[in-house]
Amino acid sequence: IEGGSDPKQATRVAGIPIWVFHGAKDHTVPVAAAREMIQALKAIGSSPRYTEYPDVDHESAPRAFTPELDTWLFEQHRAAR
């Protein structure tokens, strides 16, 4: 939620289920950081989810915490070793 990372590190998290939430008007962590990481993950074959709230600054958490997120989160699991 409202985070950013180095897209060059995308391979390190490619196998982890990811759902990114970001406000388009975020002045604390620029939304470009989230967009670039999502693009980098998709470029290496990962399938991240991305939700961007057009009229939200750095307060997307209240919108992100929904029953849909709960359902998605609890559907995730590690592959058998």
PDB file of C-alpha atoms in Angstrom:
ATOM      1  CA  ILE A   1       0.000   0.000   0.000  1.00  0.00           C
ATOM      2  CA  GLU A   2       1.520   3.257  -1.210  1.00  0.00           C
ATOM      3  CA  GLY A   3       4.974   1.839  -1.529  1.00  0.00           C
ATOM      4  CA  GLY A   4       7.729   2.012  -4.038  1.00  0.00           C
ATOM      5  CA  SER A   5      10.706  -0.130  -4.828  1.00  0.00           C
ATOM      6  CA  ASP A   6      13.533  -0.484  -7.309  1.00  0.00           C
ATOM      7  CA  PRO A   7      12.136  -2.105 -10.488  1.00  0.00           C
ATOM      8  CA  LYS A   8      15.557  -3.709 -11.019  1.00  0.00           C
ATOM      9  CA  GLN A   9      14.736  -5.881  -7.998  1.00  0.00           C
ATOM     10  CA  ALA A  10      11.487  -7.233  -9.486  1.00  0.00           C
ATOM     11  CA  THR A  11      12.937 -10.713  -9.978  1.00  0.00           C
ATOM     12  CA  ARG A  12      13.381 -11.004  -6.199  1.00  0.00           C
ATOM     13  CA  VAL A  13       9.601 -10.856  -5.615  1.00  0.00           C
ATOM     14  CA  ALA A  14       8.273 -12.236  -8.897  1.00  0.00           C
ATOM     15  CA  GLY A  15       7.051 -15.468  -7.292  1.00  0.00           C
ATOM     16  CA  ILE A  16       5.172 -13.726  -4.481  1.00  0.00           C
ATOM     17  CA  PRO A  17       1.479 -12.823  -4.897  1.00  0.00           C
ATOM     18  CA  ILE A  18       1.349  -9.029  -5.021  1.00  0.00           C
ATOM     19  CA  TRP A  19      -1.523  -6.579  -4.971  1.00  0.00           C
ATOM     20  CA  VAL A  20      -0.422  -2.942  -4.994  1.00  0.00           C
ATOM     21  CA  PHE A  21      -2.689  -0.065  -3.929  1.00  0.00           C
ATOM     22  CA  HIS A  22      -1.702   3.536  -4.593  1.00  0.00           C
ATOM     23  CA  GLY A  23      -3.270   6.963  -4.700  1.00  0.00           C
ATOM     24  CA  ALA A  24      -2.673   8.807  -7.973  1.00  0.00           C
ATOM     25  CA  LYS A  25      -2.217  12.095  -6.103  1.00  0.00           C
ATOM     26  CA  ASP A  26       0.300  10.715  -3.599  1.00  0.00           C
ATOM     27  CA  HIS A  27       2.972  13.318  -2.810  1.00  0.00           C
ATOM     28  CA  THR A  28       4.751  11.192  -0.190  1.00  0.00           C
ATOM     29  CA  VAL A  29       5.571   8.226  -2.426  1.00  0.00           C
ATOM     30  CA  PRO A  30       5.123   9.158  -6.093  1.00  0.00           C
ATOM     31  CA  VAL A  31       2.655   6.910  -7.908  1.00  0.00           C
ATOM     32  CA  ALA A  32       5.255   6.465 -10.661  1.00  0.00           C
ATOM     33  CA  ALA A  33       7.185   4.187  -8.279  1.00  0.00           C
ATOM     34  CA  ALA A  34       4.261   1.759  -8.076  1.00  0.00           C
ATOM     35  CA  ARG A  35       3.556   1.944 -11.803  1.00  0.00           C
ATOM     36  CA  GLU A  36       7.193   1.220 -12.674  1.00  0.00           C
ATOM     37  CA  MET A  37       7.363  -1.786 -10.362  1.00  0.00           C
ATOM     38  CA  ILE A  38       4.119  -3.201 -11.758  1.00  0.00           C
ATOM     39  CA  GLN A  39       5.471  -2.823 -15.294  1.00  0.00           C
ATOM     40  CA  ALA A  40       8.753  -4.496 -14.298  1.00  0.00           C
ATOM     41  CA  LEU A  41       6.922  -7.418 -12.706  1.00  0.00           C
ATOM     42  CA  LYS A  42       4.700  -7.903 -15.739  1.00  0.00           C
ATOM     43  CA  ALA A  43       7.729  -7.726 -18.045  1.00  0.00           C
ATOM     44  CA  ILE A  44       9.222 -10.786 -16.334  1.00  0.00           C
ATOM     45  CA  GLY A  45       6.002 -12.775 -16.437  1.00  0.00           C
ATOM     46  CA  SER A  46       4.615 -12.039 -12.990  1.00  0.00           C
ATOM     47  CA  SER A  47       0.921 -11.243 -12.560  1.00  0.00           C
ATOM     48  CA  PRO A  48       0.614  -8.534  -9.917  1.00  0.00           C
ATOM     49  CA  ARG A  49      -2.689  -6.863  -9.219  1.00  0.00           C
ATOM     50  CA  TYR A  50      -2.751  -3.080  -9.207  1.00  0.00           C
ATOM     51  CA  THR A  51      -5.396  -0.708  -7.921  1.00  0.00           C
ATOM     52  CA  GLU A  52      -4.885   3.011  -8.323  1.00  0.00           C
ATOM     53  CA  TYR A  53      -7.271   5.473  -6.757  1.00  0.00           C
ATOM     54  CA  PRO A  54      -7.454   8.595  -8.967  1.00  0.00           C
ATOM     55  CA  ASP A  55      -8.475  11.118  -6.289  1.00  0.00           C
ATOM     56  CA  VAL A  56      -6.446   9.797  -3.337  1.00  0.00           C
ATOM     57  CA  ASP A  57      -3.189  11.139  -1.891  1.00  0.00           C
ATOM     58  CA  HIS A  58      -1.190   9.039   0.612  1.00  0.00           C
ATOM     59  CA  GLU A  59      -4.247   7.540   2.306  1.00  0.00           C
ATOM     60  CA  SER A  60      -5.312   4.594   0.157  1.00  0.00           C
ATOM     61  CA  ALA A  61      -5.232   2.069   3.006  1.00  0.00           C
ATOM     62  CA  PRO A  62      -8.838   2.684   4.123  1.00  0.00           C
ATOM     63  CA  ARG A  63     -10.020   1.912   0.593  1.00  0.00           C
ATOM     64  CA  ALA A  64      -7.732  -1.094   0.187  1.00  0.00           C
ATOM     65  CA  PHE A  65      -8.891  -2.956   3.289  1.00  0.00           C
ATOM     66  CA  THR A  66     -12.042  -4.551   1.919  1.00  0.00           C
ATOM     67  CA  PRO A  67     -13.654  -7.988   1.981  1.00  0.00           C
ATOM     68  CA  GLU A  68     -12.266  -8.473  -1.558  1.00  0.00           C
ATOM     69  CA  LEU A  69      -8.719  -8.024  -0.237  1.00  0.00           C
ATOM     70  CA  ASP A  70      -9.429 -10.427   2.626  1.00  0.00           C
ATOM     71  CA  THR A  71     -10.675 -13.054   0.193  1.00  0.00           C
ATOM     72  CA  TRP A  72      -7.713 -12.593  -2.137  1.00  0.00           C
ATOM     73  CA  LEU A  73      -5.205 -12.649   0.717  1.00  0.00           C
ATOM     74  CA  PHE A  74      -6.490 -15.896   2.181  1.00  0.00           C
ATOM     75  CA  GLU A  75      -6.519 -17.564  -1.253  1.00  0.00           C
ATOM     76  CA  GLN A  76      -2.729 -17.191  -1.431  1.00  0.00           C
ATOM     77  CA  HIS A  77      -0.453 -20.041  -0.420  1.00  0.00           C
ATOM     78  CA  ARG A  78       3.034 -21.349  -0.939  1.00  0.00           C
ATOM     79  CA  ALA A  79       3.592 -24.024  -3.521  1.00  0.00           C
ATOM     80  CA  ALA A  80       4.427 -27.455  -2.138  1.00  0.00           C
ATOM     81  CA  ARG A  81       8.154 -28.103  -1.909  1.00  0.00           C
TER      82      ARG A  81
END
